[in-house]
Amino acid sequence: MFIRKLLNVRSHYHLRRWVSTDPLSFQNKKLQSYLESLRLEYYALRVSAAGNNSEYARLSRLDGVVNALEQHRALQRNITSEQDMAVEKDEDMRALMQEENNVYTDLLQKQEDALLKELLTLSDDELYPALIFEVNAGAGGQEAMLFAYELYNMYTSFFDHMGWQYDEFAHETTDIGGLRHANLIVHDSEAYQWLRYEAGVHRVQRVPATEKAGRIHTSTASITVIPRPADVHVHIAERDLKIETKRASGAGGQHVNTTDSAVRIVHLPTGLAVEAQSERSQLKNRELAIKRLHAKLMQQQLESAEASTQATRKAQQGNLNRNEKIRTYNFVQDRVTDHRVQKGGTQHNLSGFLDGGQQLSGLIERLQLENRRAKLVELLETWQPPKEAADMN
């Protein structure tokens, strides 16, 4: 009797999985057909990809999906069918067969999770070697600039957390420690897939230090992410540069007053000018100024080459109004809420989040997963099997 009940439970389980309406269920015939097309593409590329960089890159990206698919199918072959179990008369043997099936079913579920993860990363087809990252203060005056500076620190800490190299080429601060705007270039092929979800208006709600009545103020800052395609290059000729040196201004003791360490470079063909004075050495400031000039020229080239870039920036920044936001940082309630996540979009321990470490990366991973799932579902809705595969069916 126990064996019969157990078999009925497992049978119901398999039936429930089979009739699932989830387009990403592995019992969905269209998903199975799509996976098989990827497998066939993979083995065809193994024959033809030699010497072809684009085909080899595609082969490398398919490798994880196909390996996970082959393991999934191997596990499926180890599960005894209900028909074979039904003809087995020995109840002890049937119990052993069911026990094995339970083990393989659990392994199959884990393998499906691994296969889906590989399949979802395959949708990241927008790969760029670097990107321009901008932080701009929005509505809220000085409080917005203080918040922009906190965001700047959070993201540069996040860059360090991820091990990315980056260069700053614009940084305008205020007298009280706020930030009007900052531009950086981030050098990593994975950066765009992470930072693209951070673009938009960020809202802060808190009582400013200067607020004597204890009222909560709402301010904004924006993040803009502009990818840099691999085929965009900038060449800077020495003859096109006008280089000037001067004494550094600001705090610095005797060094400021006695050394012409600050460097100003003008790019004559474009009229772009950059300065650097943060280093003690004139040579290091010159190198830093060249990097900033290179990044500015890169940004200028991107904006002239792609008319959509300005539209992208406008869409990401919005009007910087308080009611436009992708995320709210509420200091009074010690929480951060991402408004794009329907369930579980609120986290507490705001100071930990602003450290730019695991809390931030965990939220971005959640956004990545949801966006990848949506892209895959959309792809499957319009995808049609290759003609040869359709004819075989």
Tab-separated table of C-alpha atoms in Angstrom:
chain	number	residue	atom	x	y	z
A	1	MET	CA	0.000	0.000	0.000
A	2	PHE	CA	2.803	2.420	0.925
A	3	ILE	CA	4.581	1.711	-2.375
A	4	ARG	CA	1.364	2.351	-4.330
A	5	LYS	CA	0.844	5.694	-2.553
A	6	LEU	CA	4.423	6.663	-3.178
A	7	LEU	CA	4.126	5.812	-6.841
A	8	ASN	CA	0.945	7.869	-7.084
A	9	VAL	CA	2.669	10.863	-5.482
A	10	ARG	CA	5.622	10.618	-7.862
A	11	SER	CA	3.273	10.102	-10.812
A	12	HIS	CA	1.329	13.223	-9.825
A	13	TYR	CA	4.617	15.097	-9.451
A	14	HIS	CA	5.727	14.177	-12.971
A	15	LEU	CA	2.275	15.036	-14.357
A	16	ARG	CA	2.340	18.441	-12.660
A	17	ARG	CA	5.776	19.129	-14.118
A	18	TRP	CA	4.637	17.992	-17.553
A	19	VAL	CA	1.576	20.201	-17.756
A	20	SER	CA	3.412	23.262	-16.414
A	21	THR	CA	2.600	26.426	-18.363
A	22	ASP	CA	5.920	28.025	-17.412
A	23	PRO	CA	7.721	28.775	-20.729
A	24	LEU	CA	11.023	28.053	-18.965
A	25	SER	CA	9.885	24.670	-17.670
A	26	PHE	CA	12.002	21.846	-19.058
A	27	GLN	CA	8.777	20.063	-19.991
A	28	ASN	CA	7.988	22.896	-22.406
A	29	LYS	CA	8.364	21.482	-25.920
A	30	LYS	CA	9.489	24.778	-27.419
A	31	LEU	CA	12.259	25.139	-24.845
A	32	GLN	CA	13.350	21.564	-25.538
A	33	SER	CA	13.390	22.284	-29.262
A	34	TYR	CA	15.414	25.461	-28.687
A	35	LEU	CA	17.938	23.588	-26.529
A	36	GLU	CA	18.312	20.920	-29.204
A	37	SER	CA	18.947	23.612	-31.843
A	38	LEU	CA	21.726	25.029	-29.625
A	39	ARG	CA	23.227	21.557	-29.269
A	40	LEU	CA	23.224	21.021	-33.034
A	41	GLU	CA	24.697	24.488	-33.583
A	42	TYR	CA	27.436	23.732	-31.054
A	43	TYR	CA	28.556	20.508	-32.762
A	44	ALA	CA	28.420	22.160	-36.187
A	45	LEU	CA	30.639	24.984	-34.912
A	46	ARG	CA	33.148	22.479	-33.531
A	47	VAL	CA	33.734	21.468	-37.143
A	48	SER	CA	33.736	24.907	-38.770
A	49	ALA	CA	34.967	27.382	-36.128
A	50	ALA	CA	38.724	26.920	-36.633
A	51	GLY	CA	40.224	30.228	-37.767
A	52	ASN	CA	36.937	32.110	-37.451
A	53	ASN	CA	36.994	34.347	-34.372
A	54	SER	CA	33.269	35.110	-34.266
A	55	GLU	CA	32.297	31.443	-34.650
A	56	TYR	CA	34.857	30.424	-32.036
A	57	ALA	CA	33.462	33.024	-29.617
A	58	ARG	CA	29.959	31.643	-30.195
A	59	LEU	CA	31.258	28.094	-29.666
A	60	SER	CA	32.802	29.129	-26.338
A	61	ARG	CA	29.554	30.693	-25.183
A	62	LEU	CA	27.561	27.581	-26.097
A	63	ASP	CA	29.978	25.237	-24.335
A	64	GLY	CA	28.465	25.606	-20.848
A	65	VAL	CA	24.888	25.250	-22.109
A	66	VAL	CA	25.558	22.110	-24.133
A	67	ASN	CA	27.627	20.420	-21.428
A	68	ALA	CA	24.850	21.065	-18.907
A	69	LEU	CA	22.266	19.794	-21.411
A	70	GLU	CA	24.197	16.565	-22.022
A	71	GLN	CA	24.438	15.953	-18.257
A	72	HIS	CA	20.711	16.621	-17.917
A	73	ARG	CA	19.885	14.056	-20.597
A	74	ALA	CA	22.233	11.499	-19.027
A	75	LEU	CA	20.354	11.832	-15.728
A	76	GLN	CA	17.008	11.470	-17.509
A	77	ARG	CA	18.146	8.169	-19.017
A	78	ASN	CA	18.819	6.821	-15.500
A	79	ILE	CA	15.222	7.333	-14.344
A	80	THR	CA	13.068	4.220	-14.608
A	81	SER	CA	9.827	4.901	-16.441
A	82	GLU	CA	6.454	4.360	-14.791
A	83	GLN	CA	5.643	1.685	-17.386
A	84	ASP	CA	8.773	-0.331	-16.475
A	85	MET	CA	7.988	0.012	-12.795
A	86	ALA	CA	4.410	-1.119	-13.369
A	87	VAL	CA	5.482	-4.466	-14.865
A	88	GLU	CA	7.845	-5.197	-11.954
A	89	LYS	CA	6.023	-7.669	-9.660
A	90	ASP	CA	8.514	-7.689	-6.773
A	91	GLU	CA	7.506	-4.899	-4.368
A	92	ASP	CA	10.980	-4.738	-2.799
A	93	MET	CA	12.524	-4.266	-6.229
A	94	ARG	CA	9.971	-1.617	-7.076
A	95	ALA	CA	10.796	0.162	-3.820
A	96	LEU	CA	14.487	0.171	-4.760
A	97	MET	CA	13.679	1.436	-8.242
A	98	GLN	CA	11.577	4.225	-6.737
A	99	GLU	CA	14.333	5.116	-4.280
A	100	GLU	CA	16.770	5.412	-7.187
A	101	ASN	CA	14.259	7.533	-9.078
A	102	ASN	CA	13.943	9.865	-6.093
A	103	VAL	CA	17.703	10.366	-6.041
A	104	TYR	CA	17.930	10.948	-9.789
A	105	THR	CA	14.900	13.276	-9.746
A	106	ASP	CA	16.563	15.458	-7.120
A	107	LEU	CA	19.795	15.471	-9.143
A	108	LEU	CA	17.783	16.271	-12.262
A	109	GLN	CA	16.195	19.287	-10.567
A	110	LYS	CA	19.616	20.633	-9.562
A	111	GLN	CA	20.900	20.050	-13.082
A	112	GLU	CA	17.905	21.891	-14.529
A	113	ASP	CA	18.761	24.862	-12.320
A	114	ALA	CA	22.365	24.756	-13.544
A	115	LEU	CA	21.269	24.422	-17.182
A	116	LEU	CA	18.825	27.324	-16.879
A	117	LYS	CA	21.569	29.478	-15.343
A	118	GLU	CA	23.864	28.720	-18.298
A	119	LEU	CA	21.030	29.371	-20.733
A	120	LEU	CA	20.178	32.720	-19.142
A	121	THR	CA	23.763	33.980	-19.317
A	122	LEU	CA	23.686	33.170	-23.026
A	123	SER	CA	21.237	36.065	-23.459
A	124	ASP	CA	23.987	38.546	-22.513
A	125	ASP	CA	24.884	39.237	-26.118
A	126	GLU	CA	25.887	42.872	-25.563
A	127	LEU	CA	29.575	42.629	-24.687
A	128	TYR	CA	31.732	45.743	-24.479
A	129	PRO	CA	35.371	46.114	-23.397
A	130	ALA	CA	34.648	49.268	-21.362
A	131	LEU	CA	32.011	51.848	-20.510
A	132	ILE	CA	31.561	55.470	-19.510
A	133	PHE	CA	30.037	55.797	-16.033
A	134	GLU	CA	28.529	59.116	-14.927
A	135	VAL	CA	27.221	60.367	-11.581
A	136	ASN	CA	25.190	63.611	-11.583
A	137	ALA	CA	23.460	65.469	-8.759
A	138	GLY	CA	19.772	66.161	-9.392
A	139	ALA	CA	16.947	67.864	-7.544
A	140	GLY	CA	17.645	68.915	-3.985
A	141	GLY	CA	20.485	71.436	-4.067
A	142	GLN	CA	23.405	70.798	-1.707
A	143	GLU	CA	21.727	67.728	-0.227
A	144	ALA	CA	21.516	66.180	-3.724
A	145	MET	CA	25.231	66.856	-4.225
A	146	LEU	CA	26.096	65.210	-0.900
A	147	PHE	CA	24.032	62.189	-1.949
A	148	ALA	CA	25.747	62.109	-5.353
A	149	TYR	CA	29.100	61.954	-3.558
A	150	GLU	CA	27.875	58.998	-1.470
A	151	LEU	CA	26.759	57.210	-4.632
A	152	TYR	CA	30.135	57.934	-6.218
A	153	ASN	CA	31.909	56.349	-3.244
A	154	MET	CA	29.520	53.381	-3.282
A	155	TYR	CA	30.157	52.623	-6.942
A	156	THR	CA	33.921	53.089	-6.881
A	157	SER	CA	33.948	50.700	-3.890
A	158	PHE	CA	31.842	48.319	-5.967
A	159	PHE	CA	34.362	48.559	-8.829
A	160	ASP	CA	37.090	47.592	-6.358
A	161	HIS	CA	34.896	44.795	-4.990
A	162	MET	CA	34.540	43.393	-8.515
A	163	GLY	CA	38.244	43.845	-9.304
A	164	TRP	CA	37.643	46.263	-12.196
A	165	GLN	CA	40.138	48.854	-13.403
A	166	TYR	CA	38.776	52.375	-13.852
A	167	ASP	CA	39.978	55.912	-14.572
A	168	GLU	CA	38.343	59.178	-13.595
A	169	PHE	CA	38.349	62.002	-16.122
A	170	ALA	CA	35.921	64.511	-14.592
A	171	HIS	CA	35.146	65.271	-10.958
A	172	GLU	CA	33.499	68.489	-9.797
A	173	THR	CA	32.940	68.848	-6.049
A	174	THR	CA	31.391	71.478	-3.775
A	175	ASP	CA	32.873	73.345	-0.821
A	176	ILE	CA	30.918	71.279	1.705
A	177	GLY	CA	31.991	67.900	0.285
A	178	GLY	CA	29.262	67.274	-2.261
A	179	LEU	CA	29.604	66.204	-5.883
A	180	ARG	CA	28.090	68.003	-8.867
A	181	HIS	CA	29.154	65.367	-11.369
A	182	ALA	CA	31.834	62.777	-12.038
A	183	ASN	CA	32.751	60.773	-15.137
A	184	LEU	CA	34.760	57.569	-15.120
A	185	ILE	CA	35.723	54.955	-17.662
A	186	VAL	CA	35.504	51.356	-16.422
A	187	HIS	CA	37.733	48.827	-18.189
A	188	ASP	CA	36.163	45.380	-17.952
A	189	SER	CA	34.179	43.275	-20.401
A	190	GLU	CA	31.717	42.210	-17.671
A	191	ALA	CA	31.079	45.709	-16.309
A	192	TYR	CA	28.236	46.603	-18.678
A	193	GLN	CA	26.232	43.489	-17.801
A	194	TRP	CA	26.338	44.567	-14.154
A	195	LEU	CA	26.139	48.343	-14.306
A	196	ARG	CA	23.441	48.655	-16.981
A	197	TYR	CA	20.856	47.985	-14.259
A	198	GLU	CA	22.150	50.887	-12.150
A	199	ALA	CA	21.384	53.536	-14.774
A	200	GLY	CA	18.553	55.863	-13.801
A	201	VAL	CA	17.400	58.200	-11.055
A	202	HIS	CA	18.326	57.326	-7.456
A	203	ARG	CA	16.284	58.987	-4.700
A	204	VAL	CA	17.337	59.682	-1.111
A	205	GLN	CA	15.041	60.460	1.826
A	206	ARG	CA	16.618	61.705	5.039
A	207	VAL	CA	16.948	64.586	7.496
A	208	PRO	CA	19.874	66.754	6.320
A	209	ALA	CA	22.489	67.762	8.888
A	210	THR	CA	21.544	71.405	8.290
A	211	GLU	CA	17.821	70.799	8.926
A	212	LYS	CA	17.012	72.175	12.380
A	213	ALA	CA	13.313	71.312	12.318
A	214	GLY	CA	13.960	67.606	11.724
A	215	ARG	CA	12.041	67.479	8.459
A	216	ILE	CA	12.752	64.730	5.949
A	217	HIS	CA	14.058	65.987	2.603
A	218	THR	CA	13.885	64.118	-0.704
A	219	SER	CA	16.706	64.585	-3.226
A	220	THR	CA	17.951	62.780	-6.335
A	221	ALA	CA	21.055	61.888	-8.252
A	222	SER	CA	21.386	60.010	-11.534
A	223	ILE	CA	23.624	57.295	-12.903
A	224	THR	CA	24.329	57.046	-16.635
A	225	VAL	CA	26.006	54.050	-18.272
A	226	ILE	CA	27.296	54.370	-21.847
A	227	PRO	CA	28.926	51.224	-23.321
A	228	ARG	CA	32.086	51.527	-25.377
A	229	PRO	CA	32.098	49.244	-28.438
A	230	ALA	CA	35.268	47.301	-29.234
A	231	ASP	CA	35.673	48.996	-32.625
A	232	VAL	CA	35.952	52.509	-31.145
A	233	HIS	CA	39.568	53.653	-30.865
A	234	VAL	CA	41.220	56.979	-30.066
A	235	HIS	CA	44.704	57.986	-31.219
A	236	ILE	CA	46.336	61.023	-29.633
A	237	ALA	CA	49.290	62.509	-31.536
A	238	GLU	CA	51.892	64.425	-29.537
A	239	ARG	CA	51.855	67.262	-32.081
A	240	ASP	CA	48.151	67.813	-31.377
A	241	LEU	CA	48.752	68.615	-27.707
A	242	LYS	CA	49.463	71.929	-26.013
A	243	ILE	CA	50.885	71.137	-22.579
A	244	GLU	CA	51.140	73.754	-19.833
A	245	THR	CA	52.409	73.449	-16.271
A	246	LYS	CA	51.575	75.546	-13.231
A	247	ARG	CA	51.657	75.397	-9.478
A	248	ALA	CA	49.015	73.210	-7.881
A	249	SER	CA	46.275	74.997	-5.959
A	250	GLY	CA	44.624	73.968	-2.706
A	251	ALA	CA	45.973	72.220	0.368
A	252	GLY	CA	49.448	70.774	0.157
A	253	GLY	CA	51.879	72.755	2.261
A	254	GLN	CA	55.212	73.858	0.850
A	255	HIS	CA	54.849	71.502	-2.119
A	256	VAL	CA	51.972	73.571	-3.500
A	257	ASN	CA	53.930	76.805	-3.366
A	258	THR	CA	57.254	75.634	-4.791
A	259	THR	CA	56.561	73.016	-7.490
A	260	ASP	CA	55.026	73.474	-10.944
A	261	SER	CA	53.432	70.034	-10.753
A	262	ALA	CA	49.930	70.769	-12.093
A	263	VAL	CA	49.451	69.956	-15.777
A	264	ARG	CA	46.927	71.355	-18.245
A	265	ILE	CA	46.612	69.762	-21.697
A	266	VAL	CA	44.667	71.188	-24.621
A	267	HIS	CA	43.815	68.914	-27.538
A	268	LEU	CA	44.229	71.348	-30.447
A	269	PRO	CA	42.013	69.601	-33.080
A	270	THR	CA	38.984	69.537	-30.752
A	271	GLY	CA	39.731	72.286	-28.227
A	272	LEU	CA	39.157	69.872	-25.331
A	273	ALA	CA	41.122	70.814	-22.195
A	274	VAL	CA	41.926	68.682	-19.142
A	275	GLU	CA	43.852	69.328	-15.947
A	276	ALA	CA	45.529	67.155	-13.321
A	277	GLN	CA	47.159	68.246	-10.074
A	278	SER	CA	46.403	65.489	-7.593
A	279	GLU	CA	49.877	63.919	-7.849
A	280	ARG	CA	53.100	65.442	-6.519
A	281	SER	CA	55.013	64.525	-9.642
A	282	GLN	CA	54.524	66.550	-12.821
A	283	LEU	CA	55.131	63.367	-14.851
A	284	LYS	CA	52.356	61.492	-13.019
A	285	ASN	CA	49.980	64.422	-13.440
A	286	ARG	CA	50.810	64.466	-17.148
A	287	GLU	CA	49.984	60.748	-17.425
A	288	LEU	CA	46.727	61.295	-15.542
A	289	ALA	CA	45.772	64.247	-17.770
A	290	ILE	CA	46.448	62.144	-20.900
A	291	LYS	CA	44.156	59.415	-19.532
A	292	ARG	CA	41.416	61.946	-18.886
A	293	LEU	CA	41.834	63.418	-22.353
A	294	HIS	CA	41.697	59.945	-23.897
A	295	ALA	CA	38.468	59.168	-22.031
A	296	LYS	CA	36.898	62.521	-23.026
A	297	LEU	CA	37.792	61.962	-26.675
A	298	MET	CA	36.374	58.457	-26.417
A	299	GLN	CA	33.131	59.798	-25.021
A	300	GLN	CA	32.977	62.475	-27.708
A	301	GLN	CA	33.507	59.870	-30.419
A	302	LEU	CA	30.796	57.646	-28.957
A	303	GLU	CA	28.336	60.510	-28.868
A	304	SER	CA	29.063	61.592	-32.436
A	305	ALA	CA	29.062	58.037	-33.777
A	306	GLU	CA	25.778	57.067	-32.135
A	307	ALA	CA	22.883	59.491	-32.322
A	308	SER	CA	21.056	57.291	-29.832
A	309	THR	CA	23.581	57.968	-27.082
A	310	GLN	CA	22.011	61.286	-26.147
A	311	ALA	CA	18.603	59.612	-26.104
A	312	THR	CA	20.096	56.879	-23.908
A	313	ARG	CA	21.482	59.423	-21.462
A	314	LYS	CA	18.175	61.302	-21.405
A	315	ALA	CA	16.223	58.106	-20.822
A	316	GLN	CA	18.549	57.032	-18.013
A	317	GLN	CA	18.686	60.397	-16.289
A	318	GLY	CA	15.020	61.292	-16.808
A	319	ASN	CA	14.294	64.826	-15.678
A	320	LEU	CA	15.956	64.121	-12.310
A	321	ASN	CA	12.622	64.751	-10.627
A	322	ARG	CA	11.924	63.234	-7.219
A	323	ASN	CA	9.040	61.099	-8.520
A	324	GLU	CA	11.281	59.466	-11.152
A	325	LYS	CA	13.340	56.777	-9.534
A	326	ILE	CA	14.610	53.254	-9.861
A	327	ARG	CA	15.735	53.036	-6.227
A	328	THR	CA	15.047	54.856	-2.936
A	329	TYR	CA	17.556	55.161	-0.090
A	330	ASN	CA	15.595	55.890	3.087
A	331	PHE	CA	17.961	56.791	5.926
A	332	VAL	CA	15.201	57.327	8.498
A	333	GLN	CA	13.967	53.734	8.116
A	334	ASP	CA	17.458	52.331	7.366
A	335	ARG	CA	16.357	50.678	4.143
A	336	VAL	CA	16.928	50.725	0.394
A	337	THR	CA	14.122	49.784	-2.009
A	338	ASP	CA	14.561	48.901	-5.659
A	339	HIS	CA	11.263	49.724	-7.349
A	340	ARG	CA	11.838	47.321	-10.251
A	341	VAL	CA	11.794	44.223	-8.041
A	342	GLN	CA	8.201	43.171	-7.354
A	343	LYS	CA	8.866	40.969	-4.325
A	344	GLY	CA	11.753	41.342	-1.931
A	345	GLY	CA	13.011	44.604	-3.397
A	346	THR	CA	13.636	46.152	0.035
A	347	GLN	CA	16.807	45.606	2.046
A	348	HIS	CA	17.779	46.953	5.449
A	349	ASN	CA	21.216	47.956	6.775
A	350	LEU	CA	21.606	50.933	4.447
A	351	SER	CA	25.167	51.668	5.566
A	352	GLY	CA	26.171	48.143	4.536
A	353	PHE	CA	24.532	48.629	1.151
A	354	LEU	CA	26.407	51.903	0.610
A	355	ASP	CA	29.687	50.062	1.211
A	356	GLY	CA	29.324	48.822	-2.376
A	357	GLY	CA	29.975	45.191	-1.522
A	358	GLN	CA	27.908	42.017	-1.278
A	359	GLN	CA	24.528	43.677	-0.645
A	360	LEU	CA	24.761	45.750	-3.810
A	361	SER	CA	26.103	42.895	-5.938
A	362	GLY	CA	23.335	40.609	-4.620
A	363	LEU	CA	20.638	43.080	-5.665
A	364	ILE	CA	22.187	43.520	-9.108
A	365	GLU	CA	22.318	39.729	-9.520
A	366	ARG	CA	18.580	39.648	-8.754
A	367	LEU	CA	17.960	42.299	-11.419
A	368	GLN	CA	20.185	40.403	-13.866
A	369	LEU	CA	18.236	37.194	-13.314
A	370	GLU	CA	14.825	38.813	-13.770
A	371	ASN	CA	15.900	40.641	-16.925
A	372	ARG	CA	17.557	37.550	-18.396
A	373	ARG	CA	14.445	35.458	-17.738
A	374	ALA	CA	12.282	38.086	-19.426
A	375	LYS	CA	14.603	38.194	-22.444
A	376	LEU	CA	14.616	34.399	-22.772
A	377	VAL	CA	10.817	34.193	-22.508
A	378	GLU	CA	10.516	36.897	-25.179
A	379	LEU	CA	12.972	35.044	-27.421
A	380	LEU	CA	11.067	31.774	-27.072
A	381	GLU	CA	7.778	33.487	-27.952
A	382	THR	CA	9.106	34.493	-31.372
A	383	TRP	CA	11.654	31.727	-31.983
A	384	GLN	CA	10.999	29.198	-34.730
A	385	PRO	CA	12.988	25.966	-35.101
A	386	PRO	CA	15.340	25.701	-38.115
A	387	LYS	CA	13.626	24.215	-41.182
A	388	GLU	CA	15.595	20.979	-41.006
A	389	ALA	CA	14.580	20.411	-37.370
A	390	ALA	CA	10.938	21.242	-38.162
A	391	ASP	CA	10.952	18.757	-41.055
A	392	MET	CA	12.365	16.053	-38.753
A	393	ASN	CA	9.509	16.630	-36.310
